[in-house]
PDB file of C-alpha atoms in Angstrom:
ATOM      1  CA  UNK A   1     -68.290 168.801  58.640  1.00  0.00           C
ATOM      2  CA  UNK A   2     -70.119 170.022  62.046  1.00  0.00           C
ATOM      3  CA  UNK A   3     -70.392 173.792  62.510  1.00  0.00           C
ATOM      4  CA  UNK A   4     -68.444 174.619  65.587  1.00  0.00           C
ATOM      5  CA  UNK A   5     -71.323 175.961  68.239  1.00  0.00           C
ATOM      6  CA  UNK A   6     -68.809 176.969  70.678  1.00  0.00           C
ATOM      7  CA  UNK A   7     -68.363 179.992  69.306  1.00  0.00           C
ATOM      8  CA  UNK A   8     -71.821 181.299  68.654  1.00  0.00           C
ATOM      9  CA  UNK A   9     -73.197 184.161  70.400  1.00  0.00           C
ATOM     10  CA  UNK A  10     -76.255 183.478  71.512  1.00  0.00           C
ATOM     11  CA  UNK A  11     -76.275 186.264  74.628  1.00  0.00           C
ATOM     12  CA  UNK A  12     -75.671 189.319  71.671  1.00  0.00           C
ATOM     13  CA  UNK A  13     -78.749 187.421  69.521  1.00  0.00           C
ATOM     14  CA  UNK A  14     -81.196 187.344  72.804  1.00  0.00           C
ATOM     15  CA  UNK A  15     -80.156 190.946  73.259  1.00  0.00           C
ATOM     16  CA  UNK A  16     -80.492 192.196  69.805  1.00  0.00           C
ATOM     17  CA  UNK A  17     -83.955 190.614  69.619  1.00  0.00           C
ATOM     18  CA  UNK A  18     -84.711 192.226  72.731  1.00  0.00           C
ATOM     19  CA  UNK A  19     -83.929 195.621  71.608  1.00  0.00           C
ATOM     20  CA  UNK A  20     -85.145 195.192  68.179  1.00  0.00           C
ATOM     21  CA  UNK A  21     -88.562 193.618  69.895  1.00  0.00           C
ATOM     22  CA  UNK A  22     -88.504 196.598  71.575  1.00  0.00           C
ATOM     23  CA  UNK A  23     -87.413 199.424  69.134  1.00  0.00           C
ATOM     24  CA  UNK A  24     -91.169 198.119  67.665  1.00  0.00           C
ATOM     25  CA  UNK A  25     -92.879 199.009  70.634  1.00  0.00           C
ATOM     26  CA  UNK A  26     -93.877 195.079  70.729  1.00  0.00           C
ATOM     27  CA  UNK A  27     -93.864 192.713  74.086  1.00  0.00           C
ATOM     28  CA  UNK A  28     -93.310 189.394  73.612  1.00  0.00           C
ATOM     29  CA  UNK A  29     -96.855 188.332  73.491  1.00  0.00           C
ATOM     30  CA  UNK A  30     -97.481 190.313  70.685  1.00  0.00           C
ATOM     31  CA  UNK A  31     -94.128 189.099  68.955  1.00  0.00           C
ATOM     32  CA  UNK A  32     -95.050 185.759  69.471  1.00  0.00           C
ATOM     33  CA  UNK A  33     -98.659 186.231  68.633  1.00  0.00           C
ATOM     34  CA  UNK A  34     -97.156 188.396  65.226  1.00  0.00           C
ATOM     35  CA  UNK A  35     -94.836 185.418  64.348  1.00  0.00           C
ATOM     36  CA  UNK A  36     -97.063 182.769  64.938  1.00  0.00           C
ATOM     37  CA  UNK A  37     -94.914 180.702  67.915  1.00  0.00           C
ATOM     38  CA  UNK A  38     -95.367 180.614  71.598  1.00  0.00           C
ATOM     39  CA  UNK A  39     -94.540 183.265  74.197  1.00  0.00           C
ATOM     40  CA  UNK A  40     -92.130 181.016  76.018  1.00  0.00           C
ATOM     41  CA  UNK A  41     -90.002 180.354  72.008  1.00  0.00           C
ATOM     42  CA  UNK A  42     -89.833 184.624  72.254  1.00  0.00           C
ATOM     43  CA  UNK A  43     -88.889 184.340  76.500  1.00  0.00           C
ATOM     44  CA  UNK A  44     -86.320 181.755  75.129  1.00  0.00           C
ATOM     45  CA  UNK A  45     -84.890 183.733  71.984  1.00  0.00           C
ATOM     46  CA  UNK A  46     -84.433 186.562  74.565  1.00  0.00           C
ATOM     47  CA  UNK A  47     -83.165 184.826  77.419  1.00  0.00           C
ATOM     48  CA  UNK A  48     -78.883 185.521  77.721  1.00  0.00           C
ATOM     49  CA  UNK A  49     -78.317 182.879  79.528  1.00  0.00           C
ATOM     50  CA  UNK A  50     -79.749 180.108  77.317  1.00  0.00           C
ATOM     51  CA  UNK A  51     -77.383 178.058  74.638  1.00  0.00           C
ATOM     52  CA  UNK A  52     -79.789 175.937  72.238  1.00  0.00           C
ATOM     53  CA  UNK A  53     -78.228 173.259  71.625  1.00  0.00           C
ATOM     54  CA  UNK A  54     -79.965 173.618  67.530  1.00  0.00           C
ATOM     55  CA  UNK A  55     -80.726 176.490  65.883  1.00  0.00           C
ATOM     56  CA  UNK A  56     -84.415 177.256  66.955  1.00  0.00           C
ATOM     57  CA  UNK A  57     -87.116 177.188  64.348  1.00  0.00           C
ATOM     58  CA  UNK A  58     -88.706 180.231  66.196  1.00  0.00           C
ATOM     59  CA  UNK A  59     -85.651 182.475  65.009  1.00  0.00           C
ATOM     60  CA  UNK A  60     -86.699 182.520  61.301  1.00  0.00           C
ATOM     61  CA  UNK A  61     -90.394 183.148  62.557  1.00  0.00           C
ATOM     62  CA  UNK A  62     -89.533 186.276  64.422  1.00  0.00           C
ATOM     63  CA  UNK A  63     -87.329 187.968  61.873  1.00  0.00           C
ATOM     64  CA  UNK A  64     -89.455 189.766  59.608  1.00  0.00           C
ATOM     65  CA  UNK A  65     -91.461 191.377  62.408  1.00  0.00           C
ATOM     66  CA  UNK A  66     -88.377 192.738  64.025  1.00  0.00           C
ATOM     67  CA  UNK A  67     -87.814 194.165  60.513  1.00  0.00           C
ATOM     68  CA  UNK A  68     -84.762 191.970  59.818  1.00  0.00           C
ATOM     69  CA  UNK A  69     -84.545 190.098  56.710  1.00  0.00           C
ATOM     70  CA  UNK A  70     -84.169 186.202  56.721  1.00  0.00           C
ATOM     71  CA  UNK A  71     -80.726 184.692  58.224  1.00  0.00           C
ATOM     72  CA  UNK A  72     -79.904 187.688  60.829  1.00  0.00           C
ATOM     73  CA  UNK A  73     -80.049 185.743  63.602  1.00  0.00           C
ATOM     74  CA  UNK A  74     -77.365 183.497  62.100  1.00  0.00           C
ATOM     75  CA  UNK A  75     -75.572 186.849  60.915  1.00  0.00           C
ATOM     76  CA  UNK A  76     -75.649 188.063  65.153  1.00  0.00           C
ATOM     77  CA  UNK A  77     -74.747 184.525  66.210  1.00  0.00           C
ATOM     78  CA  UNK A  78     -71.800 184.771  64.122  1.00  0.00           C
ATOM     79  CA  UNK A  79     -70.346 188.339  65.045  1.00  0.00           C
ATOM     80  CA  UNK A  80     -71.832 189.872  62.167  1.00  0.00           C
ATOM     81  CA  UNK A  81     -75.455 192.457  62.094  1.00  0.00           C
ATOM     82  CA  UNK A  82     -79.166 191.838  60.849  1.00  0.00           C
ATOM     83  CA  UNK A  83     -79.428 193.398  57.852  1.00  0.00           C
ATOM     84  CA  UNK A  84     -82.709 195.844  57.963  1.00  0.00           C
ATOM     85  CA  UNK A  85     -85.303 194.465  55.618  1.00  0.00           C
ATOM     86  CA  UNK A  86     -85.523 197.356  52.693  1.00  0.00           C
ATOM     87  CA  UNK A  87     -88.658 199.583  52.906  1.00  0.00           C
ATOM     88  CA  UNK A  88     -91.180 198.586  50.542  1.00  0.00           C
ATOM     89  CA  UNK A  89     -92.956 201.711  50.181  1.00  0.00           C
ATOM     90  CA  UNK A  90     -92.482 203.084  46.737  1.00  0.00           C
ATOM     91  CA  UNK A  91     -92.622 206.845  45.298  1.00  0.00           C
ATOM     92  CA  UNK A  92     -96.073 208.478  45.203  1.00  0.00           C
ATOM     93  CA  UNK A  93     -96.692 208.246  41.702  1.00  0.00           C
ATOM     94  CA  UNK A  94     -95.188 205.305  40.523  1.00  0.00           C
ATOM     95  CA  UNK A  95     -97.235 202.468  38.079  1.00  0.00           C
ATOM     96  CA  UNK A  96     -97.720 200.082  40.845  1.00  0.00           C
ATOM     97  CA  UNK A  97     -98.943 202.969  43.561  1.00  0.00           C
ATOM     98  CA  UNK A  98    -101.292 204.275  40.473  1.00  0.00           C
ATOM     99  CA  UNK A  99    -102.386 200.803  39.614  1.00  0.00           C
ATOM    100  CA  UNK A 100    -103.455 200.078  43.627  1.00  0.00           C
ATOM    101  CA  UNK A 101    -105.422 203.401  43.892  1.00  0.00           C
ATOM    102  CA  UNK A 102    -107.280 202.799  40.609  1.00  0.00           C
ATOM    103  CA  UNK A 103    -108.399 199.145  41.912  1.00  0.00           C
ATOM    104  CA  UNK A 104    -108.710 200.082  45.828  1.00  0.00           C
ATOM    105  CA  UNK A 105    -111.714 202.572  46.973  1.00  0.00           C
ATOM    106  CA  UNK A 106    -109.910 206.054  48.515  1.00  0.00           C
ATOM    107  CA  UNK A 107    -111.057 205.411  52.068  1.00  0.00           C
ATOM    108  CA  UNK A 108    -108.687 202.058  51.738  1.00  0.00           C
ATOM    109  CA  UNK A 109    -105.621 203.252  50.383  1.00  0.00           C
ATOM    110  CA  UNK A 110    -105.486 205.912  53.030  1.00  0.00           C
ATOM    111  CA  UNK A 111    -106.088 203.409  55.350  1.00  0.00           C
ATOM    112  CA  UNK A 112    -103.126 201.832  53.853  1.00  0.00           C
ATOM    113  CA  UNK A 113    -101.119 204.742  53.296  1.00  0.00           C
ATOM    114  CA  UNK A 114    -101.674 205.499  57.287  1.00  0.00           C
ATOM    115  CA  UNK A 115     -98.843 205.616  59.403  1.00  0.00           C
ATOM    116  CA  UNK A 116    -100.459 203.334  61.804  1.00  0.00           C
ATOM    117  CA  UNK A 117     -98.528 200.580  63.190  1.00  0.00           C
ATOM    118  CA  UNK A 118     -98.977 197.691  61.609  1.00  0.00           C
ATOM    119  CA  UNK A 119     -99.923 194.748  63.961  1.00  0.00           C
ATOM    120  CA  UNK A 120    -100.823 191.807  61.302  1.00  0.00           C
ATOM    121  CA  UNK A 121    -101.973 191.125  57.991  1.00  0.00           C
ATOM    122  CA  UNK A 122    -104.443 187.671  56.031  1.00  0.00           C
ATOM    123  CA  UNK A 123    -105.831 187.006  53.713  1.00  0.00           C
ATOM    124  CA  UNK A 124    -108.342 184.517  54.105  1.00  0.00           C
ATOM    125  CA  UNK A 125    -110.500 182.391  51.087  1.00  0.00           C
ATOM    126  CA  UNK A 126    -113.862 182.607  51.701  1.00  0.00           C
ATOM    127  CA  UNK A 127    -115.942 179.124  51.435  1.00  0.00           C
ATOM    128  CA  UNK A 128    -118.287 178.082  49.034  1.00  0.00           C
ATOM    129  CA  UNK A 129    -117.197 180.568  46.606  1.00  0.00           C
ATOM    130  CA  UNK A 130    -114.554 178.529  44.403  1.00  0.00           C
ATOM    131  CA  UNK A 131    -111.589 181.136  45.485  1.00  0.00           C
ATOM    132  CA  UNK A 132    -112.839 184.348  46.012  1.00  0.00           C
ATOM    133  CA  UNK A 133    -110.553 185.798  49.224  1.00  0.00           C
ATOM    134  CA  UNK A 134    -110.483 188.755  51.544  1.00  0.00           C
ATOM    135  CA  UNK A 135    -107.705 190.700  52.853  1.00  0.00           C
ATOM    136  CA  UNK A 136    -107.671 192.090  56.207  1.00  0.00           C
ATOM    137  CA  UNK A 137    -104.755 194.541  57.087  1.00  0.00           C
ATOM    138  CA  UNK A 138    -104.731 194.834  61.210  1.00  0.00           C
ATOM    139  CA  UNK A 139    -103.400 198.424  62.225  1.00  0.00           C
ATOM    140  CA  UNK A 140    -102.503 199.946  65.833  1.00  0.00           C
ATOM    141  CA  UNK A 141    -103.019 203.312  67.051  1.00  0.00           C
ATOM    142  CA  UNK A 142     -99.892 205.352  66.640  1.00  0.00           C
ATOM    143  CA  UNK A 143     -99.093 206.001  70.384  1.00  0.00           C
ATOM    144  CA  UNK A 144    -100.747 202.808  71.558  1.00  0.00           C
ATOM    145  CA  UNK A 145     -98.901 201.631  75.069  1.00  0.00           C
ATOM    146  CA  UNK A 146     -97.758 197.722  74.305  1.00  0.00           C
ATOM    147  CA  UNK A 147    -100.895 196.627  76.618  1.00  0.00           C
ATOM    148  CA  UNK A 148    -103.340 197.979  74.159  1.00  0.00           C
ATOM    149  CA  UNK A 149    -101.231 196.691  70.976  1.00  0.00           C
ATOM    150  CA  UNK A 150    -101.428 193.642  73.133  1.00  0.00           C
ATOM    151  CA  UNK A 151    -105.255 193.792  73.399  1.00  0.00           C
ATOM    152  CA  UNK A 152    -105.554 194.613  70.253  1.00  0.00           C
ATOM    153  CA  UNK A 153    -103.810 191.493  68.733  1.00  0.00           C
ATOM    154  CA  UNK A 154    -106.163 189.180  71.030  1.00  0.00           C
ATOM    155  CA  UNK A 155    -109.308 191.018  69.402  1.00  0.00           C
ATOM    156  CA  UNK A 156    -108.044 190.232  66.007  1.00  0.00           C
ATOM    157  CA  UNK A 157    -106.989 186.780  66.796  1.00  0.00           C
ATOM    158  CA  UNK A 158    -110.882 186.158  67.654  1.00  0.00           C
ATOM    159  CA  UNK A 159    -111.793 187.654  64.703  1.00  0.00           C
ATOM    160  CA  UNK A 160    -109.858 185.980  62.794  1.00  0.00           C
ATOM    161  CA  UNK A 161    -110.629 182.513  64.359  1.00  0.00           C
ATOM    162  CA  UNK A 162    -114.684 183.995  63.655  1.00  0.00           C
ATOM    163  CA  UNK A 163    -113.951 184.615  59.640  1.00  0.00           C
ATOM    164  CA  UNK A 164    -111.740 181.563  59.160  1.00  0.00           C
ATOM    165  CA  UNK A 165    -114.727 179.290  60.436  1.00  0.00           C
ATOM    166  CA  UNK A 166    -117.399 180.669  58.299  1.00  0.00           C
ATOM    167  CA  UNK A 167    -120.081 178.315  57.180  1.00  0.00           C
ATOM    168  CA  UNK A 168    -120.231 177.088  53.550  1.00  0.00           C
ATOM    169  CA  UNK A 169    -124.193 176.970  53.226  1.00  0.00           C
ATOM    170  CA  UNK A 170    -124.944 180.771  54.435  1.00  0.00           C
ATOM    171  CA  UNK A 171    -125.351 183.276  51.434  1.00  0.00           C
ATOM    172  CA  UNK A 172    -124.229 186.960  51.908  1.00  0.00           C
ATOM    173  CA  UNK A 173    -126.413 189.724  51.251  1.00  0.00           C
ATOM    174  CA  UNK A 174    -125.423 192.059  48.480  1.00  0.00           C
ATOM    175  CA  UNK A 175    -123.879 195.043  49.285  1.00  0.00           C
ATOM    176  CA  UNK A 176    -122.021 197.986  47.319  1.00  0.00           C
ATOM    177  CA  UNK A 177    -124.257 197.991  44.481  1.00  0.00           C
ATOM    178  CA  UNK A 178    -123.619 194.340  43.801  1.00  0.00           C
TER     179      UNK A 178
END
């Protein structure tokens, strides 16, 4: 049986992702750049006047950085709300919290502990040394204007394209005692 697309509301899900977009202090570059689709998928996920004629793949790209959890879109489309992904922070104190500060240096859990936007997040494997990875977490300035979040998701896309391309041969210098 074919689900009945009449009756989807796809002018309250282009709004909602506006105002959620929005509500993050996010333009749809940075969205788009955040979710890993195009500007125009965003322009078209926000535009009231459009009616896909399929569900767009860009929808389920999107959700988590407008801080829904998965199927929202759907839940909008169909009369219904996103449901707010749940916070993930967890008591100070707790095993898991005590466990990260014992394996992290200080200077990096306050750096995660920040209340800093946060703009992106990889982790990337490092070549040549059979699975050894580094994690990169990308943070905003708290009053940053959406230009210079914008800005500062270009830098970090350069950077990232620079530490993803690293060559195989090269071997680091030690550093931290090691």
């Amino acid at each position: 049986m074919t689900e009945d697309r009449t009756k989807l509301q796809w002018a309250r899900l282009a709004q909602a992702i506006r105002v959620a977009r929005e509500a993050r202090g996010l333009t749809q570059v940075a969205l788009a750049e955040l979710a890993g689709v195009s500007e125009g998928s965003v322009q078209n996920l926000e535009d009231t006047d459009r009616r896909p004629s399929r569900m767009p793949q860009s929808l389920g790209r999107v959700e988590p950085h407008l801080g829904w959890v998965a199927g929202s879109g759907v839940a909008i489309l169909n009369g219904g709300e996103p449901t707010i992904a749940a916070a993930t922070t967890e008591p100070a104190g707790s095993p898991s919290k005590d466990k990260l500060r014992q394996k992290l240096p200080l200077r990096v859990v306050a750096d995660l502990e920040s209340d800093d936007p946060l703009l992106d997040s990889q982790v990337i494997e490092l070549p040549g040394t059979g699975g050894a990875r580094m994690t990169v977490i990308v943070h905003g300035q708290p009053d940053a204007t959406p230009e210079e979040i914008k800005a500062a998701l270009i830098a970090w896309r350069r950077a990232e394209r620079t530490l993803q391309e690293l060559p195989e041969g090269d071997s680091p210098q030690a550093t931290n005692g090691s």
